[in-house]
Coordinates of C-alpha atoms in Angstrom, one line a residue:
R1 CA -120.6 95.6 305.2
S2 CA -120.6 99.2 305.8
A3 CA -117.3 99.3 307.9
M4 CA -115.6 97.4 304.9
A5 CA -117.1 99.8 302.3
L6 CA -116.1 103.0 304.4
A7 CA -112.6 101.5 304.6
H8 CA -112.6 100.6 301.1
K9 CA -113.3 104.4 300.5
G10 CA -110.5 105.5 302.8
L11 CA -113.1 107.5 304.7
A12 CA -112.4 108.0 308.5
W13 CA -115.2 107.4 310.3
E14 CA -116.4 106.6 314.1
S15 CA -118.5 103.5 315.3
R16 CA -121.3 103.9 318.0
A17 CA -122.6 100.7 319.4
T18 CA -126.3 100.2 320.1
L19 CA -128.8 97.9 321.6
F20 CA -131.4 96.3 319.5
T21 CA -133.9 98.1 321.7
G22 CA -131.9 101.4 321.1
I23 CA -132.3 101.5 317.7
A24 CA -135.4 103.4 317.5
D25 CA -133.8 106.2 319.2
I26 CA -131.2 106.7 316.3
G27 CA -133.7 108.6 314.8
G28 CA -134.7 108.7 310.8
G29 CA -137.0 106.2 311.3
N30 CA -134.5 103.2 311.1
R31 CA -135.6 99.8 312.5
T32 CA -132.2 98.0 311.9
V33 CA -128.6 98.7 311.7
P34 CA -126.4 100.0 310.6
V35 CA -127.3 103.3 310.5
L36 CA -124.9 106.0 308.9
E37 CA -124.9 109.6 309.6
D38 CA -122.9 111.7 306.9
D39 CA -123.0 115.5 307.3
G40 CA -126.3 115.5 309.1
E41 CA -127.9 112.6 306.8
L42 CA -129.0 109.5 308.1
L43 CA -129.3 106.4 306.0
G44 CA -130.4 102.9 307.1
D45 CA -129.9 99.5 305.2
S46 CA -126.4 98.7 304.2
W47 CA -126.9 98.7 300.2
A48 CA -128.3 102.1 300.5
I49 CA -125.3 103.0 302.7
A50 CA -123.0 101.7 300.0
E51 CA -124.9 103.4 297.1
H52 CA -124.6 106.8 299.0
L53 CA -120.8 106.5 299.6
E54 CA -120.3 105.4 295.9
A55 CA -122.3 108.4 294.7
R56 CA -121.1 110.9 297.4
Y57 CA -117.4 110.3 297.2
P58 CA -116.9 109.3 293.5
D59 CA -113.0 110.6 293.8
R60 CA -112.6 107.9 296.2
P61 CA -111.8 104.1 295.2
S62 CA -115.1 102.5 293.7
L63 CA -117.0 100.1 295.5
F64 CA -118.6 98.8 292.3
G65 CA -116.3 99.3 289.3
G66 CA -119.2 101.0 287.6
E67 CA -122.7 100.0 286.9
T68 CA -122.2 96.5 285.6
G69 CA -120.2 95.8 288.7
K70 CA -123.2 97.3 290.8
S71 CA -125.7 94.8 289.2
L72 CA -123.5 92.0 289.6
A73 CA -122.9 92.7 293.1
R74 CA -126.8 93.2 293.5
F75 CA -126.9 89.3 292.2
V76 CA -124.2 88.7 295.0
Q77 CA -126.4 90.3 297.9
N78 CA -129.4 88.4 296.8
W79 CA -127.6 85.4 296.6
T80 CA -125.9 85.9 300.1
I81 CA -129.6 86.4 301.7
A82 CA -131.0 83.4 300.0
Q83 CA -127.7 80.8 300.7
M84 CA -126.1 82.2 303.8
H85 CA -128.0 84.2 306.0
A86 CA -130.9 81.9 306.8
P87 CA -128.8 78.6 307.5
I88 CA -126.3 80.6 309.0
F89 CA -128.8 82.0 311.8
R90 CA -130.2 78.8 312.2
M91 CA -126.9 77.2 313.1
I92 CA -126.0 80.1 315.8
A93 CA -129.4 81.1 316.8
A94 CA -128.8 80.4 320.4
D95 CA -125.2 81.6 320.6
V96 CA -126.3 84.9 319.2
H97 CA -128.7 85.2 322.0
D98 CA -126.1 84.3 324.5
A99 CA -123.8 86.9 323.2
L100 CA -126.1 89.6 323.3
D101 CA -126.4 92.3 326.3
P102 CA -128.8 91.0 328.7
A103 CA -130.9 94.0 327.9
D104 CA -131.4 92.7 324.5
Q105 CA -131.9 88.9 325.2
S106 CA -135.8 89.1 325.9
Y107 CA -136.4 90.8 323.0
F108 CA -134.3 88.8 320.5
R109 CA -135.8 85.6 321.9
E110 CA -139.3 86.5 322.0
S111 CA -139.0 87.9 318.4
R112 CA -136.7 85.1 316.8
E113 CA -138.6 82.3 318.5
K114 CA -142.1 83.7 316.8
R115 CA -140.5 83.8 313.4
L116 CA -139.2 80.4 313.7
G117 CA -141.7 78.5 315.7
R118 CA -139.2 76.7 317.9
R119 CA -137.0 77.4 320.7
L120 CA -133.4 78.9 319.7
E121 CA -131.6 75.9 321.3
D122 CA -134.1 73.6 319.3
V123 CA -133.2 75.3 316.1
Q124 CA -129.4 75.3 316.8
A125 CA -129.2 71.6 317.9
A126 CA -129.7 70.5 314.4
R127 CA -126.4 72.6 313.2
D128 CA -124.1 69.3 312.6
D129 CA -126.9 67.9 310.4
E130 CA -127.2 71.0 308.4
L131 CA -123.6 72.0 308.0
P132 CA -123.2 69.6 305.0
A133 CA -125.7 71.2 302.9
F134 CA -124.3 74.6 303.7
R135 CA -120.7 74.0 302.9
A136 CA -122.3 72.6 299.6
G137 CA -124.3 75.6 298.9
L138 CA -121.1 77.7 298.8
A139 CA -120.1 76.1 295.5
P140 CA -120.5 79.1 293.2
L141 CA -118.3 81.1 295.9
R142 CA -115.7 78.1 296.0
F143 CA -115.2 77.8 292.4
T144 CA -115.1 81.6 291.7
L145 CA -112.3 81.8 294.7
Q146 CA -110.3 78.7 293.3
A147 CA -109.6 81.0 290.3
Q148 CA -109.1 84.5 291.5
A149 CA -108.4 86.0 295.0
F150 CA -111.4 87.8 295.6
L151 CA -115.1 88.0 294.1
G152 CA -113.9 91.4 292.4
G153 CA -110.8 89.8 290.8
E154 CA -107.0 90.9 291.9
R155 CA -109.0 93.4 294.5
P156 CA -112.1 93.2 296.6
T157 CA -115.2 95.0 295.7
Y158 CA -118.3 95.5 297.5
A159 CA -119.4 91.8 296.2
D160 CA -116.6 90.8 298.5
Y161 CA -118.0 92.3 301.3
L162 CA -121.5 90.7 301.1
P163 CA -120.8 87.2 301.7
F164 CA -117.9 88.3 304.0
G165 CA -120.3 90.1 306.3
A166 CA -122.4 87.0 306.6
L167 CA -119.5 84.8 307.7
H168 CA -117.9 87.6 309.8
W169 CA -121.2 88.2 311.8
A170 CA -121.1 84.0 312.5
R171 CA -117.5 84.3 313.6
T172 CA -118.0 87.3 316.1
T173 CA -121.1 85.9 317.7
S174 CA -120.6 81.9 317.7
P175 CA -117.7 79.5 318.0
F176 CA -119.1 77.1 315.5
R177 CA -116.9 76.6 312.8
L178 CA -118.6 77.0 309.5
L179 CA -116.1 76.5 306.9
A180 CA -113.5 73.6 306.7
D181 CA -109.9 74.2 307.1
D182 CA -108.9 73.3 303.3
D183 CA -111.8 75.4 302.0
P184 CA -110.8 78.2 299.3
V185 CA -113.8 80.1 301.1
L186 CA -111.8 80.1 304.5
A187 CA -108.7 81.1 302.6
W188 CA -110.2 84.3 301.0
F189 CA -112.2 84.9 304.2
E190 CA -108.9 85.3 305.9
R191 CA -107.6 87.6 303.3
C192 CA -110.7 89.7 303.8
L193 CA -109.8 89.7 307.6
D194 CA -106.6 91.2 306.7
L195 CA -107.7 93.9 304.5
Y196 CA -107.3 97.6 305.5
D197 CA -104.8 96.9 308.3
G198 CA -106.7 94.1 310.0
L199 CA -109.9 95.6 310.3
G200 CA -112.0 92.6 310.3
R201 CA -110.0 90.9 313.1
R202 CA -110.4 93.8 314.9

């Protein structure tokens, strides 16, 4: 989400990878990534980063298209968290673990299995049964994208980057296919991957 927001604004930036266990070393009291450092200021949380970029660089293309668009994007963020994050995680939990640097795997397994109450592999084992309900839950996104190219209309806004980010997380950590080949959501996802010279594909 933050990478797409930076590209949307046309800003030059450098990405630095970190381990889960190295987040605390970034500074600023941050416990999650992404963390943006802009002119010495550290900002955590992707929504806060988007708000900062919008306010700090008003001469660049708007992420929200005004306060009304920002309010609607907040709804999309909450919908994405409720409808996408949790079921996606359950369907790829063990794959995420296996994709991690070995230095992070013990921390990830212990913390996530404590939260879930089951082994990651047992949670993920039910994904074929969970998939139809997940796809059905994307109906509001699907119906919208049957009528327009992006959630923002003809061009993407930050509202697009929110569900895109959830699906992109799954794409980069698991081979499990969340979307059917004929789903308009998949066509939109492919369009988002192509944005900004194929940033999502890289």
